[in-house]
Short mmCIF file of C-alpha atoms in Angstrom, two decimals:
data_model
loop_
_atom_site.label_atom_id
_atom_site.label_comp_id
_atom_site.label_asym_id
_atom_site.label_seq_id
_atom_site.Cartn_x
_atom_site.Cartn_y
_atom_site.Cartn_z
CA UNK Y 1 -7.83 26.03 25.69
CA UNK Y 2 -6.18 23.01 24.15
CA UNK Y 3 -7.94 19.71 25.26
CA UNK Y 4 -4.54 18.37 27.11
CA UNK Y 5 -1.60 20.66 28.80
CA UNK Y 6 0.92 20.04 30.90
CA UNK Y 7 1.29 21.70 34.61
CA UNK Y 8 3.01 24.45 32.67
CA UNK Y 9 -0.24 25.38 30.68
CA UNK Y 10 1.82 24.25 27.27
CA UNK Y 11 -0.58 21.58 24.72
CA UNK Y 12 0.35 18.39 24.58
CA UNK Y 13 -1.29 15.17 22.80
CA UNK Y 14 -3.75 13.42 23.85
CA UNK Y 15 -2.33 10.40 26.73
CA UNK Y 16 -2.08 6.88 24.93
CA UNK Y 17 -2.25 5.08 28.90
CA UNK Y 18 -2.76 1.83 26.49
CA UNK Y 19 -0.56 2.39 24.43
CA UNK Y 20 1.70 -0.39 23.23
CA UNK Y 21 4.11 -1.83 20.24
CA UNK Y 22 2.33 -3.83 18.08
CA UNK Y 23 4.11 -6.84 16.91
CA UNK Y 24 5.80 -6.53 13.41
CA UNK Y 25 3.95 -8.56 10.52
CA UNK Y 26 4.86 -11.82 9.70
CA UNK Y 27 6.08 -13.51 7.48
CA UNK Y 28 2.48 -15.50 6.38
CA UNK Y 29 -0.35 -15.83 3.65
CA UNK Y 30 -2.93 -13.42 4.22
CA UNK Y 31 -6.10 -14.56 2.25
CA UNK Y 32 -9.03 -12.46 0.65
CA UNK Y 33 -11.71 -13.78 -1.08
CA UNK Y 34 -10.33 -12.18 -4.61
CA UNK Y 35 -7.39 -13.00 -4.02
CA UNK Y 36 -4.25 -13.74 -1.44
CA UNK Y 37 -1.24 -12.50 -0.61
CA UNK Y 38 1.75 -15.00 -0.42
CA UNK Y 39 5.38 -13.92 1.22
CA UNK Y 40 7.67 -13.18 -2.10
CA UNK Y 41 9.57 -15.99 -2.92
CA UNK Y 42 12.27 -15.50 -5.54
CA UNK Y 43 12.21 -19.56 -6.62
CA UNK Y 44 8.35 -19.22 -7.01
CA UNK Y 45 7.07 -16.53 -7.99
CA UNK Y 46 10.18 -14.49 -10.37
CA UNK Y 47 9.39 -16.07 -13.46
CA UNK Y 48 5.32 -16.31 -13.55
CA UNK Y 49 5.56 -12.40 -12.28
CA UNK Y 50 8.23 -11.69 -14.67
CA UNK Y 51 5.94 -13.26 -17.64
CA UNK Y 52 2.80 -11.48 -15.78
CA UNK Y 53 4.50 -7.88 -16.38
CA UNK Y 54 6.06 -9.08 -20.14
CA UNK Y 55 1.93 -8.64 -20.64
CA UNK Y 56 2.32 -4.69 -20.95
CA UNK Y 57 2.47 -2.81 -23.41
CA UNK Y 58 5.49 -0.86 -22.75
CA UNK Y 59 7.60 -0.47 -19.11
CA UNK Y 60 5.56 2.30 -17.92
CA UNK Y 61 5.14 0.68 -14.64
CA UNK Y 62 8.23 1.08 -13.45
CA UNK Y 63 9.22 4.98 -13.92
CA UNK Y 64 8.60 6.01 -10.55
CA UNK Y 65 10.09 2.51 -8.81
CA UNK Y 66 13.16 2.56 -7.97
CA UNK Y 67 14.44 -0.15 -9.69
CA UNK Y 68 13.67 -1.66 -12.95
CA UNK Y 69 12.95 -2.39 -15.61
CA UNK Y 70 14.73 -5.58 -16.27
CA UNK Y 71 16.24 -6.73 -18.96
CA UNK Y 72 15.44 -10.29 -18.61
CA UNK Y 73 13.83 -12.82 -16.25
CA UNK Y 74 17.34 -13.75 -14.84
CA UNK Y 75 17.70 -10.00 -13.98
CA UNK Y 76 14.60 -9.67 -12.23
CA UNK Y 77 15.42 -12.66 -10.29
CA UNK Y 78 18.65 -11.52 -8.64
CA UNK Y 79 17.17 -8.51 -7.95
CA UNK Y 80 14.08 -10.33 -6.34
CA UNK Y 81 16.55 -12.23 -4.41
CA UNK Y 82 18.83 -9.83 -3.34
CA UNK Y 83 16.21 -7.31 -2.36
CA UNK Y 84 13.27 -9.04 -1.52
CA UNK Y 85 14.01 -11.88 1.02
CA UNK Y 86 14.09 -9.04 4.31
CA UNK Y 87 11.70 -8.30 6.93
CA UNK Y 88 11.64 -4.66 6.00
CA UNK Y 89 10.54 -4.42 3.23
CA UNK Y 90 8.35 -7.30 3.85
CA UNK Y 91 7.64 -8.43 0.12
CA UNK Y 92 4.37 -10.25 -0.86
CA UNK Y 93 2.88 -11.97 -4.34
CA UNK Y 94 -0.38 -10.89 -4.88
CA UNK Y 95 -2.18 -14.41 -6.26
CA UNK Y 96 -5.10 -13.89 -8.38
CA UNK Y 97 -7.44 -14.99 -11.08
CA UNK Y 98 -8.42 -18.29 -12.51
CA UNK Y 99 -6.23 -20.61 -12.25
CA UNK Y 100 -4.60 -18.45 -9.53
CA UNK Y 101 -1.05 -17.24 -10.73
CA UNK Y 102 1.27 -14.36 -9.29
CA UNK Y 103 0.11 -10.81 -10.68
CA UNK Y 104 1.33 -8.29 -8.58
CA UNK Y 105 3.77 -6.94 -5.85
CA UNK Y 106 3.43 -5.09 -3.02
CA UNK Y 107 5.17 -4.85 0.76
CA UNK Y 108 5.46 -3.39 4.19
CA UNK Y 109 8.32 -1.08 4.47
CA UNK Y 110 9.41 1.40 7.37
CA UNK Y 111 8.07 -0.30 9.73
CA UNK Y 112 8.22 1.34 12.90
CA UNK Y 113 6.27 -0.23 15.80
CA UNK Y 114 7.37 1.68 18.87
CA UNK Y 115 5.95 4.91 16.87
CA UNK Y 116 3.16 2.06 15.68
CA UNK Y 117 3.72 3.42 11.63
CA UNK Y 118 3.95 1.12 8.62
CA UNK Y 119 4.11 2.20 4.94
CA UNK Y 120 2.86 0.51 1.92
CA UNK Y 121 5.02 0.17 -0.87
CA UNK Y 122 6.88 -1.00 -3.82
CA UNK Y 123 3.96 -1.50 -5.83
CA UNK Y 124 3.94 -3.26 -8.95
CA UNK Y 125 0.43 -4.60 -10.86
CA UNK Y 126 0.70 -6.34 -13.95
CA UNK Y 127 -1.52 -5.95 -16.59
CA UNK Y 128 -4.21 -8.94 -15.14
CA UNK Y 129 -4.64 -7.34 -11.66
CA UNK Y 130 -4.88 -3.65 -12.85
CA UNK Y 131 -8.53 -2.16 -12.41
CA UNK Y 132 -9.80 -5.31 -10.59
CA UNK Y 133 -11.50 -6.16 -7.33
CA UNK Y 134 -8.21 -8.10 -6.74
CA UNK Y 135 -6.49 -5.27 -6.62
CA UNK Y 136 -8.47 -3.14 -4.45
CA UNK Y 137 -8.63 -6.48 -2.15
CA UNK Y 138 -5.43 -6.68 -1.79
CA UNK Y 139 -4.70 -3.19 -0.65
CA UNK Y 140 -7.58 -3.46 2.22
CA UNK Y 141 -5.85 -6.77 3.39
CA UNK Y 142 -3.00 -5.28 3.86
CA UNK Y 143 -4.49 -2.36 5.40
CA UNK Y 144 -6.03 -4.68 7.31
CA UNK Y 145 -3.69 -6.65 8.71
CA UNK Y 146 -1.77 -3.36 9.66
CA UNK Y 147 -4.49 -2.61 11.65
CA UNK Y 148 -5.50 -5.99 13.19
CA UNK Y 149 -2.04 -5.93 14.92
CA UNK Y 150 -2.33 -2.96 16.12
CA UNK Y 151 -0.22 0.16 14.05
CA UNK Y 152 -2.22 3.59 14.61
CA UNK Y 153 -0.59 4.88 11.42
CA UNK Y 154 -0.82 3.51 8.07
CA UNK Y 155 1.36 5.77 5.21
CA UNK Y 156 1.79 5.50 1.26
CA UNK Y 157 3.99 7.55 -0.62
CA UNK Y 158 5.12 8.79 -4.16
CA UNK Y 159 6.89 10.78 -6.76
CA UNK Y 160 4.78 13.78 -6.05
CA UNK Y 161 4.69 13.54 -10.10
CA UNK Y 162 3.02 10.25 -10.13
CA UNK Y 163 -0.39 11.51 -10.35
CA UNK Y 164 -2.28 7.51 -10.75
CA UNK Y 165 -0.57 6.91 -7.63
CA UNK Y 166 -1.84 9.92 -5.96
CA UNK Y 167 -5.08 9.24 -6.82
CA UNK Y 168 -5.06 5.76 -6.01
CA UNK Y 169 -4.27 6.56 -2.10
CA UNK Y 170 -7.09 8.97 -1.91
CA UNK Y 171 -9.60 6.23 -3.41
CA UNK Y 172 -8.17 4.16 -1.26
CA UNK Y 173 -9.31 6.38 1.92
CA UNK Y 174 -5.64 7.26 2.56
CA UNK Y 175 -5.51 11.03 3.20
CA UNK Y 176 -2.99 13.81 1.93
CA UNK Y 177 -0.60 15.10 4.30
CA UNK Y 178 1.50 17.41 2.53
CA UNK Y 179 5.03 17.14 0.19
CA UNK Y 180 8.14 17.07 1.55
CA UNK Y 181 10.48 18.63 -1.17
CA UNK Y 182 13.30 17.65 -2.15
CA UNK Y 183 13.08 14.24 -0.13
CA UNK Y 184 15.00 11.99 -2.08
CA UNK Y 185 17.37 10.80 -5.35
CA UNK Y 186 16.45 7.84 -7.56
CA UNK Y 187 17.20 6.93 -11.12
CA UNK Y 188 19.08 10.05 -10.86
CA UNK Y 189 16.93 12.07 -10.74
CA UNK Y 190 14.98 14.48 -7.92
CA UNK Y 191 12.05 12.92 -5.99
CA UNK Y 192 9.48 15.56 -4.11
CA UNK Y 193 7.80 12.60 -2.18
CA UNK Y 194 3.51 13.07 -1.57
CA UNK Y 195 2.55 11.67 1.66
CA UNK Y 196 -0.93 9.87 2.28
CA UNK Y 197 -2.04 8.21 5.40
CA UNK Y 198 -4.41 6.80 7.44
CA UNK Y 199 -5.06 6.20 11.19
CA UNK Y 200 -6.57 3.31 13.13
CA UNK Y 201 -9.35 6.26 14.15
CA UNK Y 202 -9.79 6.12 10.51
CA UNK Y 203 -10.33 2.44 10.01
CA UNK Y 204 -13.63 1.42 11.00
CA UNK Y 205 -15.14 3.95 8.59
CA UNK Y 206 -12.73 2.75 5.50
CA UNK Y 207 -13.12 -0.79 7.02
CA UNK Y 208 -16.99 -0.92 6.66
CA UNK Y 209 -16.49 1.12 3.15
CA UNK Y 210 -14.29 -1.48 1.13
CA UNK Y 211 -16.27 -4.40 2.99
CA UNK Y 212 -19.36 -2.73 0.99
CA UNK Y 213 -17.61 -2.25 -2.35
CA UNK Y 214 -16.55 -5.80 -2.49
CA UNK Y 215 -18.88 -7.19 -1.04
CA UNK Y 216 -21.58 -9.51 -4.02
CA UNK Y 217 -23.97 -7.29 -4.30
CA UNK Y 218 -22.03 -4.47 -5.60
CA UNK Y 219 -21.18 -6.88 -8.84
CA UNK Y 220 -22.82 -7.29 -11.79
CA UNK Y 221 -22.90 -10.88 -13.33
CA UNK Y 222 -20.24 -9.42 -15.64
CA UNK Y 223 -18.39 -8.19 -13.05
CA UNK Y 224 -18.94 -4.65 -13.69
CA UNK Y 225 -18.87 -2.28 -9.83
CA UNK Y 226 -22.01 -1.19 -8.83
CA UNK Y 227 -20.84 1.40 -6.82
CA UNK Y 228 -17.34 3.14 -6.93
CA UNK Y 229 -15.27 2.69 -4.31
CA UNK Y 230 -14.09 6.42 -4.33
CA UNK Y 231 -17.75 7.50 -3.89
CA UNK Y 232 -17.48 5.51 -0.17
CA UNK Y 233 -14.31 6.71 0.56
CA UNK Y 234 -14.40 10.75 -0.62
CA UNK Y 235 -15.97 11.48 2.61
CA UNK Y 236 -13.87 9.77 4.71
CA UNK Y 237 -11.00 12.20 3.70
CA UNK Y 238 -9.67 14.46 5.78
CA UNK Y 239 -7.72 16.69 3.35
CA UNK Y 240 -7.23 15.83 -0.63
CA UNK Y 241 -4.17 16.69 -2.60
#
């Protein structure tokens, strides 16, 4: 027998008599100790990120955004302002490095608190945050923070063709759910969308596992990893894809 069924003998889920809303995030800083995460502000942060991403080597980054790339800094401005300044998405600088400058972009998007889901999105590392403790910060804070106020549900998706996206969720503890076919149209072109998630019945495992990967000790004097984060988080998955 199921664990919970109605008078009729038919499963249900399990009762959530606790169950409520959590707020949606704000608008605020939300620090790390490798770096921070500052609400996007077109006037301060479009032409440091701008120069940031002129670092690469080509425009790679952008094929499976849907926007971009821009043909100047002016460009990615007005976009930045006329896209950016919402509460859903809810778009944030990723600081880092020495002196601390703009290096990245990420946000909350479909955010959904009486179903208590929020996404991660519109991703965007330049070349200085790529493959750095930063950057692996600055997806737990978030994470984090989703958590902390209280979402059971924490999603990424992608171009089901983007496979360093794909494998970034999974090292990042999120779990494969499936691909929904046929899901959208960007650039023109067709999008089968991969979905990853995780729960807040997740968290405390993935919680304690990123607080051990970036924690001191797993750093060399160089700054080399120790341990990889994927080797705390593979067991944590419930289903790879």
């Amino acid at each position: 027998m199921p664990a919970w069924c109605n008078d009729y003998g038919q499963p249900i889920g399990a009762p959530l008599p606790d169950w409520r809303p959590p707020a949606r995030p704000p608008r605020a800083t939300i620090a790390g100790r490798w770096c921070r995460l500052e609400p996007l502000d077109a006037a301060v942060h479009a032409d440091l990120l701008f120069a940031a991403n002129a670092a690469a080597d080509d425009q790679r980054a952008w094929t499976y955004l849907p926007y971009g790339p821009f043909a100047g800094v002016d460009d990615y401005r007005a976009w930045m302002q006329a896209f950016c300044s919402g509460d859903d998405p809810l778009f944030f600088a990723i600081v880092a490095g020495a002196p601390a400058a703009p290096v990245g972009v990420a946000s909350y998007l479909r955010i959904d608190p009486a179903a208590g889901a929020i996404e991660v999105g519109h991703l965007n590392f330049a070349p200085a945050l790529q493959r750095t403790p930063a950057a692996t910060e600055a997806m737990y804070l978030m994470m984090r923070e989703a958590f902390a106020l209280g979402y059971r549900r924490y999603e990424w998706k992608c171009d089901a063709l983007n496979a360093p996206s794909r494998a970034a969720a999974q090292r990042l503890g999120l779990s494969f759910e499936g691909v929904f076919r046929q899901a959208t149209v960007y650039k023109g072109r067709n999008r089968d969308t991969a979905w990853y998630a995780a729960t807040d019945g997740d968290w405390p495992a993935l919680a304690a596992a990123y607080e051990t990967w970036l924690s001191a000790d797993n750093f060399t004097a160089d700054g080399s990893q120790r341990m990889r984060l994927s080797a705390l988080t593979a067991p944590l998955l419930v289903r790879r894809g």
